[in-house]
Amino acid sequence: MRLGSGTFAAGCVVIEVLGVALFLRGFFPAPVFSGAERQAESPAPEPSAGASSNWTELPPPLFSKVVILLIDALRDDFVFGSKGVKFMPYTTYLVEKGSSLSFVAEAKPPTVTMPRIKALLTGSLPGFIDVVRNLNSPTLMEDNVITRAKAAGKRIIFYGDETWVKLFPKHFVEYDGTTSFFVSDYTEVDNNVTRHLDKVLKRQDWDMLILHYLGLDHIGHISGPSSPLVGHKLSEMDSILMKIHTALLAEERDPLLPSLLVLCGDHGMSEAGGHGASSMEEVNTALVLVSSAFERKPGDVRHPTRVQQTDLAATLSIGLGLPIPKSNTGGLMFPVVEGRPMREQLRFLHLNTVQLSKLLQENVPSYNKEPGFEQFKVSERSHRNWIRLYLEENNSEVVFNLGAKVRRQYLDALRTLKLSLSRRAAQYDVYSMAVGTVLVLEALVLLLLSVPQALSSRAELDVPLLSPVCSLLFYLLLLALAALHVVVCTAADSSCYLCSLPWLAAGGVMTLIAALLCAGMSALTRVFAGGKCLSQVELAFQNPPQSTSRWSELDLLSFLGTVGHVLSLGASSFIEEEHQTWYFLVNTLCLALCHQIYRKCLLGDDCAPQHCPHTGEEFDGVAVALQGKRAGPEGWELSRAPADPSSLEALRGSERWMVLASPWLVLACCRLLRSLNQTGVQWAHRPDLGHWLTR
Ligand SMILES: [Zn+2]
Ligand SMILES: [Zn+2]
C-alpha cells in the first residue's frame, strides 16, 4: 500500500493519539460512582425497624441555617499557622477557645477550583471523566448536596466565583457571579461579594448562603504566599467571618436548632503561588466549622484533625437533614454529631455506612469479601441488638456503654469502607496502559524506520500491509492477542477499560496492534535489504500520485494548531499552562519548515539548488513549491517552470546558507521571547529577561 508522507504521518499521529488516550484512560483512576437513579428512594431505616423501632424517616436537620464561606486557596497554615495568629485574630480565637471544630482537609489532585468544588459537594473522587468534562464546565449532573438541598425546599443564595453558577444554573434563589478572568484584580472581585453581605444577613428568607472569595487565590498567582498582600487579605477575610458569625449569633432563637458557619478553602497554594499539583502546600486546606452546638467545656483543647475534603459532603447532608449523595466516598466528621444522643449518633453512622457499602456493591464485584463490608454487617447486627435493648430499658449505663461499643464498630467500618473506595479510585488499569504504550511505541518505530523514505525525493512510502508473508504473521499475532484479551478479561476481578469495550472495538485495537507490528517488521527488513528500498523509491518516482488536495501539510498544521490553541484557552480552570500549546505549535511549525527547506536544498529534492526559495520570500517560496508538488504532474512542471520567477531565482552561496539557517534563527528568537516573560506555574521560578530589562 503506497501512501504520501503527509497521509502516513497523519495516520501515525492518529494512532499515537489513540495510544496516548488509552494509556491515560488506564492511568487516571476510574471514577467510583453510583449509577442508580437519583430520586424516589427512601432512606435506610434504623436497624430492626418494624420489629421494635419505627424510625424510618430521615433524621431532622441539626442546623437551621448554613453559611459556607469558601476562600479560594486557603492553605491550612493561613488559619492555623503564624499568619493566622497574626492576621486572623477572631478566627484564631474561635479555633482555640470558641465553639468550633477545626480540621485540616486534604484535597485530592488536581488541586484546581472546579474539581474541588465538585468534591466538596458530591463527596466523590475525581476520575478521567472529570478531567475531560472540566474543559467545558457543564452543569453538575452527579448527585450532590446543593441539588438535594434544593429538592428539600431549601432556599440557597450564592455570591462569588461564577464557576458555581455554571455548575448549578437553576439552584440559587439569588446569585451574583464574579469572574476569575482578571487575575490581577484582587480587590474588586471580593468587594463584589461583600457588598451583598449587610443586606442578606438581615434577611430571614434563606436557609443556605454560599460565598466564594477569589482574592486570596489571585494574590497567590500574582505575588506568592509570602507577599504582604496575603496578610491584608486574611485580615479582610477575618473581619468578614466576624461579621457573619455575629449576625448569625444575634439571630439564633432556638438553642436546639443553631446555625452553622463553614470556613473552608478549595485547595492550597504552592510556594510559587500557584496550585494544581499534589504538593503538601497545595493539598492541605483549612476547614473550620463554627456553631453554638460545638460549645466546649473549660479546658477542652481541640487541635485541628486531618480529614478528607470529601468528608464535608456527608457532614453537610447530615447537618441539613438531607440524604447523603449517592457517589459520596467521604465519611461523616464525627465530632459534629458527638453532642447528640447516642441513638441519633448511631443512626447517622448507620446512614453513612449504608450509603458507602451500597457504593462499594456497585463498584466492586467481590464486595462481600471486602473487610469494610464485613465490618459494616457486624456493626449493623450489634446496632439492631442495641436498639432492642435501648427500647426495653432506657437510660441505663449498660445501654450507654454498649452503644459506645457499637459506635466504635461503626467508626472502624466507616474508615475501612472509605479506604477501600479510595484505593479503588486510585487503582491503575495496567492492561489498558500496556496496550496504549505498545500502540505508541509501534507507531514511533514505524515513523523512525520511514524517515529515509520520507526524506527522499517523492516523499512517498510503501507501507507493506498487504504482502502475503505479513498476512501469515498478522493472523498468528491476531490470534495470540485475542487469546490474551480473553484471558485478561475473564480473570477474576478485572475492571479494565478495554474489557468494558464492545468486542468489536477491542478487536479493532488488537488488529491495529498486529498490523502495526507487521508493518514495522517488514520496514525493518527493508532497511537491512537496502537496495529494495531504492528501487521502490524509483518506482514511486515514475508514478507520482494523483493528489488534488489544495492544502499543504503546513497549512493544515497551522490551521488545526491555531484552532486547537484557541479552544484550549477556554479551559482556564484546569490548565494554567495554555501557552505551552502555542510554544509547541510554533516549534513544530519551524521544524516542519526546516524539514521542507532541507529536503529541497540539501537532498537535491526537486534537483538543483536553484529551486531553493529566495531568502526574501522564503515562506511564500516554500508554499508555492509545496503546492506545486501537491498538484501532481502538472504541478511538477509548475515548480520547474516557476510561476513567480523571482522566488525561484538561482541563489548565491551566502543566501542559500541564510535560507538554511532561518528556521533555526526563528526557533532561537522564539526561545528568547519565551524567557522574556515566563507565564504559568511550571517555570515561574526562572528569572524573566523582562524583569532584567525594566530594572
Ligand atoms: Zn480555587
Ligand atoms: Zn488559582
Coordinates of C-alpha atoms and ligand atoms in Angstrom, one line a residue, residues 72-73 113 217-218 221 267 275 576, ligand 2:
D72 CA -10.1 30.2 47.3
A73 CA -6.6 28.8 48.0
T113 CA -11.1 25.1 41.7
D217 CA -6.0 33.0 45.1
H218 CA -5.4 35.9 42.8
H221 CA -0.9 33.9 41.4
H267 CA -7.2 24.0 47.6
H275 CA -1.9 25.3 42.5
E576 CA -2.8 27.1 33.8
Ligands
ZN2 ZN -6.0 29.9 41.1

